[in-house]
Amino acid sequence: MATIYEVAARAEVSPATVSRVLNGTNVSEDKVARVKQAISELDFSPNRMARSLRRQHSQIIALIIPDIENPFFTSVARGVEDVAQAAGYSVVLCNSDGELSQEAYYLDLAASDNMAGVIWTPASAASTLGRFHSPDRAVVAIDRRPSGRETDAVLVDNHRAGFAATQSLFNQGYSRVACITGPADVETSVLRSEGWREACRAHPDLQPREDYLRYADFRVDGGRAALSALFALDLAPDAVFVANNLMGVGVLQELTARGITTSHYGVAILGDLPYFSFTATGATVIDLPAREIGGVAARLLLERIAGLTDPPRTEVLHSRVLPAQANVISR
Amino acid sequence: MATIYEVAARAEVSPATVSRVLNGTNVSEDKVARVKQAISELDFSPNRMARSLRRQHSQIIALIIPDIENPFFTSVARGVEDVAQAAGYSVVLCNSDGELSQEAYYLDLAASDNMAGVIWTPASAASTLGRFHSPDRAVVAIDRRPSGRETDAVLVDNHRAGFAATQSLFNQGYSRVACITGPADVETSVLRSEGWREACRAHPDLQPREDYLRYADFRVDGGRAALSALFALDLAPDAVFVANNLMGVGVLQELTARGITTSHYGVAILGDLPYFSFTATGATVIDLPAREIGGVAARLLLERIAGLTDPPRTEVLHSRVLPAQANVISR
DNA sequence: GTTGTAGCTGAAATCGATTTCAGGTAGCGT
DNA sequence: ACGCTACCTGAAATCGATTTCAGCTACAAC
């Protein structure tokens, strides 16, 4: 691959001038023309490693998420990529698997690779930026916030979504509504379950039963096990609010296994599963604007990369309750 | 962030020695100790851009796929990432959207970024590596092959899978089996439909009808439209083999919309949809080992990066027909 | 005692861009 | 004519590692 020196030689200018042409600063017209000519003749494209080394940051954004096989994060990734790519940045995908050690590994990587910025879903409330923490490093949190709140964040209205989901179950006539949420040390989990709790309180003849609240792991099997445990209670609930999409799958699996249909058992799931649309699960789904979340996060990050120094901002996007049947044959 | 020079100064050795410690070559024990001490005191980690510039390739692998929101490719990505990460490489995710221009953009990027290698699903049979083509660049194709066949490839037994899927529909008692496959210029599409054709031929009292073969786009809507068109034929088919998972969703949508169930209409889908397991779609699913494909591709790529110069290799992984009910309540 | 070999070590070159610094030229005002 | 900007330009330093090259030491063999 050609270098800037070969271009310079061919155009009979100095490498500095070539660089200036590349970066659009003041160069006389005839030299610009000669350089462009040489560039195309040599099929030259600048070496990004050399550029990054000199500039002290690369054109790469790290996206750290807990599970790339969860369609929610896939859509987020898509949103991030669309915006990032349009701005000339590439996205490195990093699976933390929800583990602090993996997360720390990737943050370290982002630092030693001088990546332009990081968009991440902190694995837990205990997550920290480690060595990536620095005033001039761009960071945006997605879906949850890290322990120190000093970064930009893009969130959904978790509390309200939990409330609305639970509410809709009451409206459907159920009275003993349980809640299966994520790990207790994840902010998102807690907010969603508090939405549930509040909706229960608002219900006149019912106190929220604490044994109706189950902390699981945001995964299929965890959701399934949690529902199983709920069934073992003396007075089992007759409906359940599930705080993420995968646990929702687990719940539906368990119901199917027990031969129970959603016409007899209320299910509201926070977060959708694309391509499920043709099956009548009968569950109420609260739609999360995943792709938009990614897009907004990327935009905030790019602003930081460009040097914005405003105090941390938080964008809250809204979820949307889909009526129990709307997920049938839509799309 | 500390540099190798600061470490050298603190350990009272030359930068060269620090580098040697970092890379595990001959250094006396006491200096190794001093250097390690200094490294940990300064919390030093080497700047990967500088390293990449000097070494002429980075520790980054590009993964170019047509659709990150397709669970098949998501699983592939997961498989690639697991293997790559264990070897100290990161994965940059690139969505080509099946378009040659996007694909070319990312290949260019991989070249100008001196990425260690590329794993890709060529957008079409017309895809070429462009400027990334070079004897000492590592490349592995996944799922399909590019026009020149000079790279390693990881494929599935497309022809056989198409044959088996079709066969299973005949075995279930259907006799007019149609086929909905992908674009005609994609190798994978063609092989799968040829599997279908052969299975039809093998059936004594039936010639494969060419109007039963539909080329679509591997997407939901395309599958749906294709089935719709099949229904419009004089003698409509009574079963259909669908050549990928998303088109399978489209087909199931269309059937649901028409109030037809899979007990009256045969459906065999090549490629599964994770998390669908709890719904009894009644469709026969041919499982593809997506994650394994990614893992194998990454392994082949790493071998090339390490300098292997054998002639191009092709690994074929096997699909597996799941009986029509096995996808209910599994997992 | 001399020579040879093996193993360490540091100085300096190198990777390919960007950027600073120090001119050089041209045009304009007085 | 002289001085002042304003604008271009190229030489050289720079980013932070790796790697070559040559020198040094220590020890063994003859």
CSV table of N, CA, C and O in Angstrom, one decimal, chain A residues 157-172 241 267-272 282-289 317-327:
chain,number,residue,atom,x,y,z
A,157,ASP,N,-37.7,4.8,30.4
A,157,ASP,CA,-38.5,5.2,31.6
A,157,ASP,C,-38.9,3.9,32.4
A,157,ASP,O,-40.1,3.5,32.4
A,158,ASN,N,-37.9,3.3,33.0
A,158,ASN,CA,-38.1,2.0,33.6
A,158,ASN,C,-39.2,1.9,34.6
A,158,ASN,O,-40.0,1.0,34.6
A,159,HIS,N,-39.2,2.9,35.5
A,159,HIS,CA,-40.2,2.9,36.6
A,159,HIS,C,-41.6,3.0,36.0
A,159,HIS,O,-42.5,2.2,36.3
A,160,ARG,N,-41.8,3.9,35.1
A,160,ARG,CA,-43.1,4.1,34.4
A,160,ARG,C,-43.5,2.8,33.6
A,160,ARG,O,-44.7,2.4,33.7
A,161,ALA,N,-42.5,2.2,33.0
A,161,ALA,CA,-42.8,1.0,32.2
A,161,ALA,C,-43.3,-0.1,33.1
A,161,ALA,O,-44.3,-0.8,32.8
A,162,GLY,N,-42.6,-0.3,34.2
A,162,GLY,CA,-43.0,-1.3,35.2
A,162,GLY,C,-44.4,-1.0,35.7
A,162,GLY,O,-45.2,-1.9,35.8
A,163,PHE,N,-44.6,0.2,35.9
A,163,PHE,CA,-45.9,0.6,36.5
A,163,PHE,C,-47.0,0.3,35.4
A,163,PHE,O,-48.0,-0.3,35.7
A,164,ALA,N,-46.8,0.8,34.2
A,164,ALA,CA,-47.8,0.6,33.2
A,164,ALA,C,-48.1,-0.9,32.9
A,164,ALA,O,-49.2,-1.3,32.7
A,165,ALA,N,-47.0,-1.7,32.9
A,165,ALA,CA,-47.2,-3.1,32.6
A,165,ALA,C,-48.0,-3.7,33.7
A,165,ALA,O,-49.0,-4.5,33.4
A,166,THR,N,-47.7,-3.4,34.9
A,166,THR,CA,-48.5,-4.0,36.0
A,166,THR,C,-49.9,-3.6,36.0
A,166,THR,O,-50.9,-4.4,36.1
A,167,GLN,N,-50.1,-2.3,35.8
A,167,GLN,CA,-51.4,-1.7,35.7
A,167,GLN,C,-52.2,-2.4,34.6
A,167,GLN,O,-53.4,-2.7,34.9
A,168,SER,N,-51.6,-2.7,33.5
A,168,SER,CA,-52.4,-3.3,32.4
A,168,SER,C,-52.9,-4.7,32.8
A,168,SER,O,-53.9,-5.1,32.4
A,169,LEU,N,-52.1,-5.4,33.7
A,169,LEU,CA,-52.5,-6.7,34.1
A,169,LEU,C,-53.8,-6.5,35.1
A,169,LEU,O,-54.7,-7.3,35.0
A,170,PHE,N,-53.7,-5.5,35.9
A,170,PHE,CA,-54.9,-5.3,36.8
A,170,PHE,C,-56.1,-5.0,35.9
A,170,PHE,O,-57.2,-5.5,36.2
A,171,ASN,N,-55.9,-4.1,34.9
A,171,ASN,CA,-57.0,-3.8,34.0
A,171,ASN,C,-57.6,-5.0,33.3
A,171,ASN,O,-58.7,-5.0,33.0
A,172,GLN,N,-56.7,-6.0,33.1
A,172,GLN,CA,-57.2,-7.2,32.4
A,172,GLN,C,-58.0,-8.1,33.4
A,172,GLN,O,-58.5,-9.2,33.1
A,241,PHE,N,-45.6,-9.8,36.0
A,241,PHE,CA,-44.9,-8.8,35.2
A,241,PHE,C,-43.5,-9.2,35.1
A,241,PHE,O,-42.8,-9.4,36.1
A,267,VAL,N,-49.7,-12.3,31.6
A,267,VAL,CA,-48.3,-12.1,31.4
A,267,VAL,C,-48.1,-10.7,30.7
A,267,VAL,O,-48.6,-10.4,29.7
A,268,ALA,N,-47.2,-9.9,31.4
A,268,ALA,CA,-46.8,-8.7,30.7
A,268,ALA,C,-45.3,-8.7,30.7
A,268,ALA,O,-44.6,-8.9,31.7
A,269,ILE,N,-44.7,-8.5,29.5
A,269,ILE,CA,-43.3,-8.5,29.3
A,269,ILE,C,-42.7,-7.2,28.9
A,269,ILE,O,-43.2,-6.6,28.0
A,270,LEU,N,-41.7,-6.8,29.6
A,270,LEU,CA,-41.0,-5.5,29.3
A,270,LEU,C,-39.9,-5.8,28.3
A,270,LEU,O,-38.9,-6.4,28.6
A,271,GLY,N,-40.1,-5.4,27.0
A,271,GLY,CA,-39.1,-5.6,26.0
A,271,GLY,C,-39.6,-6.6,25.0
A,271,GLY,O,-40.2,-7.7,25.4
A,272,ASP,N,-39.5,-6.4,23.7
A,272,ASP,CA,-40.1,-7.3,22.8
A,272,ASP,C,-39.1,-8.2,22.2
A,272,ASP,O,-37.9,-8.2,22.4
A,282,GLY,N,-50.4,-14.0,23.5
A,282,GLY,CA,-51.3,-13.5,24.4
A,282,GLY,C,-50.7,-12.7,25.5
A,282,GLY,O,-51.4,-12.1,26.4
A,283,ALA,N,-49.4,-12.5,25.5
A,283,ALA,CA,-48.8,-11.7,26.5
A,283,ALA,C,-48.9,-10.2,26.1
A,283,ALA,O,-48.9,-9.9,24.9
A,284,THR,N,-48.9,-9.3,27.1
A,284,THR,CA,-48.8,-7.9,26.9
A,284,THR,C,-47.4,-7.6,26.7
A,284,THR,O,-46.6,-8.0,27.5
A,285,VAL,N,-47.0,-6.8,25.7
A,285,VAL,CA,-45.6,-6.5,25.5
A,285,VAL,C,-45.4,-5.0,25.7
A,285,VAL,O,-46.2,-4.2,25.1
A,286,ILE,N,-44.4,-4.6,26.4
A,286,ILE,CA,-44.0,-3.2,26.5
A,286,ILE,C,-42.8,-3.0,25.6
A,286,ILE,O,-41.7,-3.6,25.8
A,287,ASP,N,-43.0,-2.3,24.5
A,287,ASP,CA,-42.0,-2.1,23.5
A,287,ASP,C,-40.9,-1.1,23.9
A,287,ASP,O,-41.2,0.0,24.4
A,288,LEU,N,-39.6,-1.5,23.7
A,288,LEU,CA,-38.6,-0.6,24.1
A,288,LEU,C,-37.9,-0.1,22.8
A,288,LEU,O,-37.7,-0.9,21.9
A,289,PRO,N,-37.6,1.2,22.6
A,289,PRO,CA,-37.1,1.7,21.4
A,289,PRO,C,-35.6,1.4,21.3
A,289,PRO,O,-34.8,2.4,21.4
A,317,LEU,N,-35.8,7.8,27.1
A,317,LEU,CA,-36.7,7.5,25.9
A,317,LEU,C,-37.9,6.7,26.5
A,317,LEU,O,-37.8,6.1,27.5
A,318,HIS,N,-38.9,6.8,25.7
A,318,HIS,CA,-40.2,6.2,26.2
A,318,HIS,C,-40.5,4.8,25.7
A,318,HIS,O,-40.4,4.6,24.5
A,319,SER,N,-41.0,4.0,26.6
A,319,SER,CA,-41.5,2.7,26.2
A,319,SER,C,-43.0,2.8,25.8
A,319,SER,O,-43.6,3.9,26.0
A,320,ARG,N,-43.5,1.8,25.3
A,320,ARG,CA,-44.9,1.9,24.8
A,320,ARG,C,-45.6,0.6,25.0
A,320,ARG,O,-45.1,-0.5,24.6
A,321,VAL,N,-46.7,0.6,25.7
A,321,VAL,CA,-47.4,-0.6,25.9
A,321,VAL,C,-48.2,-1.0,24.7
A,321,VAL,O,-49.0,-0.3,24.2
A,322,LEU,N,-48.0,-2.3,24.2
A,322,LEU,CA,-48.7,-2.8,23.1
A,322,LEU,C,-49.9,-3.6,23.7
A,322,LEU,O,-49.7,-4.4,24.5
A,323,PRO,N,-51.1,-3.3,23.2
A,323,PRO,CA,-52.2,-4.1,23.7
A,323,PRO,C,-51.9,-5.6,23.5
A,323,PRO,O,-51.3,-6.0,22.6
A,324,ALA,N,-52.5,-6.4,24.4
A,324,ALA,CA,-52.2,-7.9,24.4
A,324,ALA,C,-52.3,-8.6,23.1
A,324,ALA,O,-51.6,-9.6,22.8
A,325,GLN,N,-53.1,-8.1,22.2
A,325,GLN,CA,-53.2,-8.8,20.9
A,325,GLN,C,-52.4,-8.1,19.8
A,325,GLN,O,-52.2,-8.7,18.7
A,326,ALA,N,-51.9,-7.0,20.0
A,326,ALA,CA,-51.2,-6.2,18.9
A,326,ALA,C,-50.0,-6.9,18.4
A,326,ALA,O,-49.5,-6.7,17.3
A,327,ASN,N,-49.5,-7.9,19.3
A,327,ASN,CA,-48.3,-8.5,18.8
A,327,ASN,C,-48.6,-9.7,17.9
A,327,ASN,O,-47.7,-10.5,17.6
